[in-house]
PDB file of C-alpha atoms and ligand atoms in Angstrom:
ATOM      1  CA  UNK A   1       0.000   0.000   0.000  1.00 81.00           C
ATOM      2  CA  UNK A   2       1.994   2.957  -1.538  1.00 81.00           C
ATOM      3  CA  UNK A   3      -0.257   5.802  -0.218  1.00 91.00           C
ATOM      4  CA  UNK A   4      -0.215   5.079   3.534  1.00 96.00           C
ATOM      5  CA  UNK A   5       2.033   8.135   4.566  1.00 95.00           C
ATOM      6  CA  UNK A   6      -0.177  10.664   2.201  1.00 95.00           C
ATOM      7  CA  UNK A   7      -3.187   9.105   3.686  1.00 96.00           C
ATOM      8  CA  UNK A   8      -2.078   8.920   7.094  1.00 97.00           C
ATOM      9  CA  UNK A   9       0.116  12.545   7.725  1.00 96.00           C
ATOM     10  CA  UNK A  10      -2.900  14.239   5.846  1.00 95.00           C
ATOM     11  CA  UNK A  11      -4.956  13.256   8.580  1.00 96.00           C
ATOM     12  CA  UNK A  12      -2.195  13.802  11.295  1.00 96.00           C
ATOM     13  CA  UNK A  13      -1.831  17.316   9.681  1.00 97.00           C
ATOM     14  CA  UNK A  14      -5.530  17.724   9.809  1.00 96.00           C
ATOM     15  CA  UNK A  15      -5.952  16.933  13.826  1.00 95.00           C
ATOM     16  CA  UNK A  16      -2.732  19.085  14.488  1.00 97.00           C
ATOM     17  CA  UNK A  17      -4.143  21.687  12.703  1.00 97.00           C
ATOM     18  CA  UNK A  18      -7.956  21.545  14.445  1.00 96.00           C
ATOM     19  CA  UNK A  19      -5.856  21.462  17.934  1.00 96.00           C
ATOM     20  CA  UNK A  20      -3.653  24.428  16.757  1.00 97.00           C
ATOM     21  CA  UNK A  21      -6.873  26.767  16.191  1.00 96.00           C
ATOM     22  CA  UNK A  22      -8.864  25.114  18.916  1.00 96.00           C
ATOM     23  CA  UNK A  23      -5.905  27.251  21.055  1.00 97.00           C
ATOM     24  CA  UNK A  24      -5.856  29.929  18.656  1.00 96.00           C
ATOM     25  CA  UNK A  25      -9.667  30.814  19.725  1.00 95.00           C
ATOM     26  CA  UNK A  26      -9.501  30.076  23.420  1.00 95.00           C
ATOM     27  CA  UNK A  27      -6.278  32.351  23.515  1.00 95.00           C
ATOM     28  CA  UNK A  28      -8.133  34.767  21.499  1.00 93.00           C
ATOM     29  CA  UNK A  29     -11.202  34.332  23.744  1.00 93.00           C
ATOM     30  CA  UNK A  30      -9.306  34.808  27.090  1.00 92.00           C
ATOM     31  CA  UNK A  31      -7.344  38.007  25.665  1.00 91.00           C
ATOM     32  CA  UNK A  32     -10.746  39.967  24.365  1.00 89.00           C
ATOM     33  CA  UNK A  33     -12.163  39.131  27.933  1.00 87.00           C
ATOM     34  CA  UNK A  34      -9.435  40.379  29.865  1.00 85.00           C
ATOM     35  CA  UNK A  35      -8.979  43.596  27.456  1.00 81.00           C
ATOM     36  CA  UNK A  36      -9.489  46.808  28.435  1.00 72.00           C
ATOM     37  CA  UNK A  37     -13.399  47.054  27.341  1.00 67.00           C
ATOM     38  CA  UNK A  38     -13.856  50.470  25.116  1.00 65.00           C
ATOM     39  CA  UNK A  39     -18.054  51.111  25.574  1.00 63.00           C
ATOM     40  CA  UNK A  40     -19.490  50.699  22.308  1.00 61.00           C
ATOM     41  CA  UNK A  41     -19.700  54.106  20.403  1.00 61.00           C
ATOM     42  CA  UNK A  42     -22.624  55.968  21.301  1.00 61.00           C
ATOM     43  CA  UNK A  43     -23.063  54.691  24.637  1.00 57.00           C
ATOM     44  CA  UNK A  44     -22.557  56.583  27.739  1.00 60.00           C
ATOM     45  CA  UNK A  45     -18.924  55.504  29.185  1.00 59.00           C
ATOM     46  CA  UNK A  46     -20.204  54.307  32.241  1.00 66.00           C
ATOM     47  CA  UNK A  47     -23.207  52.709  30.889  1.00 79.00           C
ATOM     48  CA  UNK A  48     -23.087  49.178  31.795  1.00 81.00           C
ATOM     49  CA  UNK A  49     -25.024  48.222  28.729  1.00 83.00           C
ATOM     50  CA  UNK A  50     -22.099  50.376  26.454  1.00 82.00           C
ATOM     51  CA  UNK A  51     -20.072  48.003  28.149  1.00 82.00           C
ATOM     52  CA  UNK A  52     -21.277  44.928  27.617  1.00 86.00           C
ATOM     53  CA  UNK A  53     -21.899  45.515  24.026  1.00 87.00           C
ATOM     54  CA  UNK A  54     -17.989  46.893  23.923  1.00 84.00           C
ATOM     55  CA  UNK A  55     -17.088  43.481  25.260  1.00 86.00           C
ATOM     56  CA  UNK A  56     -19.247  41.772  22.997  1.00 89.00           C
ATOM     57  CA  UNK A  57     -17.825  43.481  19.784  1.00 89.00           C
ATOM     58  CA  UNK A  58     -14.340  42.647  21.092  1.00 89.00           C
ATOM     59  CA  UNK A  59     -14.717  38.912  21.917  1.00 90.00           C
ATOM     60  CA  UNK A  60     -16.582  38.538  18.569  1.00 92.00           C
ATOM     61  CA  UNK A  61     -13.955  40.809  16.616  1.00 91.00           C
ATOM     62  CA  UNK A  62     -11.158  38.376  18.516  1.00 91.00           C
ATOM     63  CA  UNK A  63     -12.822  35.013  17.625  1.00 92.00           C
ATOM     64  CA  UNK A  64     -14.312  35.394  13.885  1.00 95.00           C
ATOM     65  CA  UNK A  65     -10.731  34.378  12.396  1.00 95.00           C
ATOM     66  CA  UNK A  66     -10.277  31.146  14.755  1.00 95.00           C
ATOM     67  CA  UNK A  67     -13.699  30.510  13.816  1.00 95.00           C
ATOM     68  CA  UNK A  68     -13.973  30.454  10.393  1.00 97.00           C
ATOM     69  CA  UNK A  69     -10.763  28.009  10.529  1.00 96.00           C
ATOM     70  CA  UNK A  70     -12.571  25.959  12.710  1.00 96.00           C
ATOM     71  CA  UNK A  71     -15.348  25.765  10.340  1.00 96.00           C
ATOM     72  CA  UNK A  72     -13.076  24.998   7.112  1.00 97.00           C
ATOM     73  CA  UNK A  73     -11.259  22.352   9.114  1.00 96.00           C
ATOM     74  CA  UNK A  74     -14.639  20.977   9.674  1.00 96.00           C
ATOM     75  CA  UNK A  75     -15.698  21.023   6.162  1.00 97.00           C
ATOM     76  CA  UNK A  76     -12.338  18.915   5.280  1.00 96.00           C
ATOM     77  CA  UNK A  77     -13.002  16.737   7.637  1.00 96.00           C
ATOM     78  CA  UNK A  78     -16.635  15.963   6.813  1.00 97.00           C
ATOM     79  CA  UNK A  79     -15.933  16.090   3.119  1.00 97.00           C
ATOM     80  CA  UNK A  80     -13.117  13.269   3.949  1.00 96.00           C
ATOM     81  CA  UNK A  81     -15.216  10.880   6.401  1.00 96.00           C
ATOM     82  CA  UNK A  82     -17.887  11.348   3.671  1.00 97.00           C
ATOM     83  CA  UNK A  83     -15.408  10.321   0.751  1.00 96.00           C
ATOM     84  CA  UNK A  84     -14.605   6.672   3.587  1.00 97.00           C
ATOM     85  CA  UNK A  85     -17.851   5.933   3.791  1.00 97.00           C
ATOM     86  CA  UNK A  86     -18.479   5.926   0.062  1.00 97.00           C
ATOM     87  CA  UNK A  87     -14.841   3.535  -0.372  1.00 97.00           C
ATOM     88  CA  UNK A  88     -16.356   0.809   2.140  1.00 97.00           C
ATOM     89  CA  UNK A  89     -15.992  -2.232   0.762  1.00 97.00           C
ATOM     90  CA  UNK A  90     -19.400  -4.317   0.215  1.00 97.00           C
ATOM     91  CA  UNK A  91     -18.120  -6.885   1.651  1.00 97.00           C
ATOM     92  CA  UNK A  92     -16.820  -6.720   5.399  1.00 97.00           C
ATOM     93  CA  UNK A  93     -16.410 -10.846   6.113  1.00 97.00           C
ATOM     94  CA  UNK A  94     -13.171 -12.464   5.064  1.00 98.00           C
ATOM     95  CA  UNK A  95     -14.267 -15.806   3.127  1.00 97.00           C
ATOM     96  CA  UNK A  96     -13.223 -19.011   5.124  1.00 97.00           C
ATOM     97  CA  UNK A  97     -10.906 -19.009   1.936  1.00 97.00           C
ATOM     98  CA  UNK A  98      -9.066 -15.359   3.218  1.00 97.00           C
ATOM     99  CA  UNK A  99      -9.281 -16.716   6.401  1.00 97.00           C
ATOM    100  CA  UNK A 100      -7.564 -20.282   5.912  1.00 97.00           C
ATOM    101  CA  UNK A 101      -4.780 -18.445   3.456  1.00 96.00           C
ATOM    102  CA  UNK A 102      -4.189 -15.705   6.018  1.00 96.00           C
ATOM    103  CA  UNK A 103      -4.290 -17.584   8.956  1.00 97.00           C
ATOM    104  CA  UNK A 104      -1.917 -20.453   7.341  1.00 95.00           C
ATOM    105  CA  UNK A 105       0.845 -17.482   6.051  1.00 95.00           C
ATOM    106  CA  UNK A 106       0.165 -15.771   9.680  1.00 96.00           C
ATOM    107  CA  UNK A 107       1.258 -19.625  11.619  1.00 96.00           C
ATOM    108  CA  UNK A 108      -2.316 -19.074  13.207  1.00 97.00           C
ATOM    109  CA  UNK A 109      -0.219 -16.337  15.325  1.00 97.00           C
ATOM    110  CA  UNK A 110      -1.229 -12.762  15.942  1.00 97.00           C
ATOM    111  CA  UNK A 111       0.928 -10.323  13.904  1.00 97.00           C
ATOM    112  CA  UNK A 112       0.368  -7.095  15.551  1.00 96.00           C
ATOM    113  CA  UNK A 113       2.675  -5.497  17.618  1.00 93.00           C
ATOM    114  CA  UNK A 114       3.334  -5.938  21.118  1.00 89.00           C
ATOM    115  CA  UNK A 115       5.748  -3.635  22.734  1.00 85.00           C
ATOM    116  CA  UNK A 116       8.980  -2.008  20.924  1.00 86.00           C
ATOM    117  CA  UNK A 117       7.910  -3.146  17.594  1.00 85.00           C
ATOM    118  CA  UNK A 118       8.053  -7.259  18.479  1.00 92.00           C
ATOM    119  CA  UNK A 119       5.725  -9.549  17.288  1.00 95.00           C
ATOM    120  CA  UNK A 120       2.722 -10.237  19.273  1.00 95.00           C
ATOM    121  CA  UNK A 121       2.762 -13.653  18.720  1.00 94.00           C
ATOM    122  CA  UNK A 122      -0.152 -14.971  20.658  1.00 96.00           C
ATOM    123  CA  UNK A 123      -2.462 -17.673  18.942  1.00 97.00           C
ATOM    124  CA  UNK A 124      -4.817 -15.754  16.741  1.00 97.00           C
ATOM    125  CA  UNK A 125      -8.492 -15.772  16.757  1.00 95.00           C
ATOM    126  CA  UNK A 126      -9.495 -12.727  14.824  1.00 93.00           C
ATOM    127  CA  UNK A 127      -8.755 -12.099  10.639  1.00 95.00           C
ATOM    128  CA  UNK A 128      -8.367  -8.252  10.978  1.00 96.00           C
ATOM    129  CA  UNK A 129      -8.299  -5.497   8.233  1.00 97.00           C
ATOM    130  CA  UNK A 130      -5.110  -3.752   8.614  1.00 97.00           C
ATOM    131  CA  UNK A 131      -6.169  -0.511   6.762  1.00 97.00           C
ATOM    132  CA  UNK A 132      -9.701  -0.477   8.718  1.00 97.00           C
ATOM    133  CA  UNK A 133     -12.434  -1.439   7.013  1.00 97.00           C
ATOM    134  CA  UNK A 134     -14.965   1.454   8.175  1.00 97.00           C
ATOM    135  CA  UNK A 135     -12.311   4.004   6.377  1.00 97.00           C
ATOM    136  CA  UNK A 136     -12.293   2.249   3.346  1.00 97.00           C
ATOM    137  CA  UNK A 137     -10.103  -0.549   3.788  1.00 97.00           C
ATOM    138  CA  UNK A 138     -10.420  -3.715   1.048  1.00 98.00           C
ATOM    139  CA  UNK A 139     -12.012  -6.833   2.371  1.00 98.00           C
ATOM    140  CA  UNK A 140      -8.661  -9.111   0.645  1.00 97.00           C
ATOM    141  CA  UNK A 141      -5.852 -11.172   1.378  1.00 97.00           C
ATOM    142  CA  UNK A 142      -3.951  -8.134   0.963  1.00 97.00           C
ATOM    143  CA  UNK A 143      -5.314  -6.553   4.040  1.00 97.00           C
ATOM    144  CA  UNK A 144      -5.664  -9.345   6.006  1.00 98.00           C
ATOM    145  CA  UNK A 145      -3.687  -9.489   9.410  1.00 97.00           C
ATOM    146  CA  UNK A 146      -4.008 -12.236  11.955  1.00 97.00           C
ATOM    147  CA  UNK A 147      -4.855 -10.953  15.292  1.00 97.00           C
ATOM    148  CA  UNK A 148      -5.511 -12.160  18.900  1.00 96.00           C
ATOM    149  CA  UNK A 149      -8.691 -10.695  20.753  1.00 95.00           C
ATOM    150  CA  UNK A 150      -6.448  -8.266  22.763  1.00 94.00           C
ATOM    151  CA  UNK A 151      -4.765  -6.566  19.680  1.00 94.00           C
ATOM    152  CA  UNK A 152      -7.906  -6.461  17.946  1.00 92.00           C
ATOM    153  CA  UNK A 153      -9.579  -4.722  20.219  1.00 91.00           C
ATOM    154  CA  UNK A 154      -6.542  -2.354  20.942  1.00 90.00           C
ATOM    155  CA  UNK A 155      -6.379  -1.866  17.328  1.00 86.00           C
ATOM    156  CA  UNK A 156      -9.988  -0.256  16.615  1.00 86.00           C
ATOM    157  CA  UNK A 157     -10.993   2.136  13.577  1.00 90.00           C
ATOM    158  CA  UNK A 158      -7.141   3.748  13.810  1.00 92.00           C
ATOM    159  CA  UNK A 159      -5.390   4.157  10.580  1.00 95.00           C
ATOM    160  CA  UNK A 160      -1.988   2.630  11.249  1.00 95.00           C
ATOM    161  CA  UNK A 161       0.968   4.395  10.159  1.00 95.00           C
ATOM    162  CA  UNK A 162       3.452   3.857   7.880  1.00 96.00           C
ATOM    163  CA  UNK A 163       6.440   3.068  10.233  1.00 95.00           C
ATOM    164  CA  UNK A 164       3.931   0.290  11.561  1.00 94.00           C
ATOM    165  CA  UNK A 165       2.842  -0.984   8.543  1.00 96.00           C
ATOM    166  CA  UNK A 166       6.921  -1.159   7.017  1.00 95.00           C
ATOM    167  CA  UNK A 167       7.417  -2.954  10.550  1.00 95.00           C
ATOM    168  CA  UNK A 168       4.826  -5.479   9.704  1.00 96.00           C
ATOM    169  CA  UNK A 169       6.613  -5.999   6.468  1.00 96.00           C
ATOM    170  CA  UNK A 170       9.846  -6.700   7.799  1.00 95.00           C
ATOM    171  CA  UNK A 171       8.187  -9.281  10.650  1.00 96.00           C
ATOM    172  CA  UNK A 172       6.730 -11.565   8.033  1.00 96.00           C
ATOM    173  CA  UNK A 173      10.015 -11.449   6.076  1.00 95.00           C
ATOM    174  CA  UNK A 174      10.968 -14.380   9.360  1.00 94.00           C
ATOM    175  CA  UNK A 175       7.696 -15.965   8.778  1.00 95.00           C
ATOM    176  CA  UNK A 176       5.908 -15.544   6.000  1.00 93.00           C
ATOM    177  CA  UNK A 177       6.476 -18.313   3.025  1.00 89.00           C
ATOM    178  CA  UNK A 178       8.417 -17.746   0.210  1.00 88.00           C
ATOM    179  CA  UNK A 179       5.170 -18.256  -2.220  1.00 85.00           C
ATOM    180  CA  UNK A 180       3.316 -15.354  -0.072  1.00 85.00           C
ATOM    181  CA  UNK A 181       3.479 -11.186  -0.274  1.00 90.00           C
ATOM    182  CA  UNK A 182       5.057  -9.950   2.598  1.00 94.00           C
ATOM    183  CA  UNK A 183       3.418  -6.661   1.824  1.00 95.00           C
ATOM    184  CA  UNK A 184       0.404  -5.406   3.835  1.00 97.00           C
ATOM    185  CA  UNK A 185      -2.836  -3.159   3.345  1.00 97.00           C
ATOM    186  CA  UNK A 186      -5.066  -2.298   0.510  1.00 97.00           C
ATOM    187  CA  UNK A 187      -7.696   0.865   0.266  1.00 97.00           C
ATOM    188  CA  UNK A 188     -10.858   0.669  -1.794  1.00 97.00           C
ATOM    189  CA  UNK A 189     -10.859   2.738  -4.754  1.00 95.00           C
ATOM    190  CA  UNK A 190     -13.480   5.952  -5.098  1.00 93.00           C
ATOM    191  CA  UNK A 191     -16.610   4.603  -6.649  1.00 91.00           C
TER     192      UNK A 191
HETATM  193 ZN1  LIG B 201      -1.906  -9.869  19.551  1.00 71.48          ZN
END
């Protein structure tokens, strides 16, 4: 699967970016709150009402920039869960066939990672989709991993990344069988 990294630092990028402007607004938030209020124009300065509706211009002068980026980050984001949903495969069950082939090149062993980048290695029970099937990931061979109940569950929804799928790779160079792809992961295309 060539297109892990793009796939997986656009989406790093993305939540780095949403957490970068969720601080740019409450910074800008706390700083129009704690400035010195100017009463709106018109009001009487000492008017508590001029006041208020100073503050109120301020906080919503401070936040409409962080805001808007909020908003387009959003959009991306809903544009690109959209743009999963619409890659899921038909198909979410292995065939007893996937399972048997992917289970045999696996040693019926779990091939996720335990700590440091080591093999799991407990007996598997579970045929897993590497690249995760509710972001688009192909029900195949390709994407199969063998997994024990603990991994899977550890595992979830969570696009892996590319150090952990070239990892993977190298594992199943000391296991895999000559005949079989060490290579791992396979995305649905657009319909
Ligand atoms: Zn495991």
């Amino acid at each position: 699967m060539q297109e892990l990294g793009r796939i997986y630092w656009t989406r790093q990028g993305l939540r780095l970016a949403y957490s970068a402007v969720m601080i740019w607004f409450a910074v800008a938030l706390m700083s129009a709150l704690m400035a010195k209020v100017t009463p709106a124009a018109g009001a009487g300065p000492s008017s508590a009402a001029g006041v208020l509706r100073g503050l109120f211009d301020g906080v919503v002068a401070a936040v409409t920039l962080p805001g808007v980026a909020a908003v387009v980050l959003g959009i991306v984001a809903a544009v690109m869960t959209n743009r999963d949903v619409r890659r899921r495969d038909p198909v979410r069950r292995f065939t007893r066939q996937q399972r048997r082939e992917g289970m045999a090149r696996a040693g019926g062993l779990c091939e996720l990672e335990a700590d440091f980048g080591r093999r799991c290695g407990r007996p598997a029970e579970h045929g897993d989709h590497f690249y995760p099937w509710s972001k688009g990931g192909s029900t195949s061979l390709q994407n199969f991993v063998a997994a024990c109940a603990r991994c899977n569950r550890a595992k979830r929804a969570r696009i892996p990344s590319p150090a952990q799928q070239q990892r993977l790779e190298r594992r199943r160079r000391d296991y895999v069988p000559p005949s079989s792809s060490v290579s791992v992961g396979e995305r649905q295309p657009l319909p």
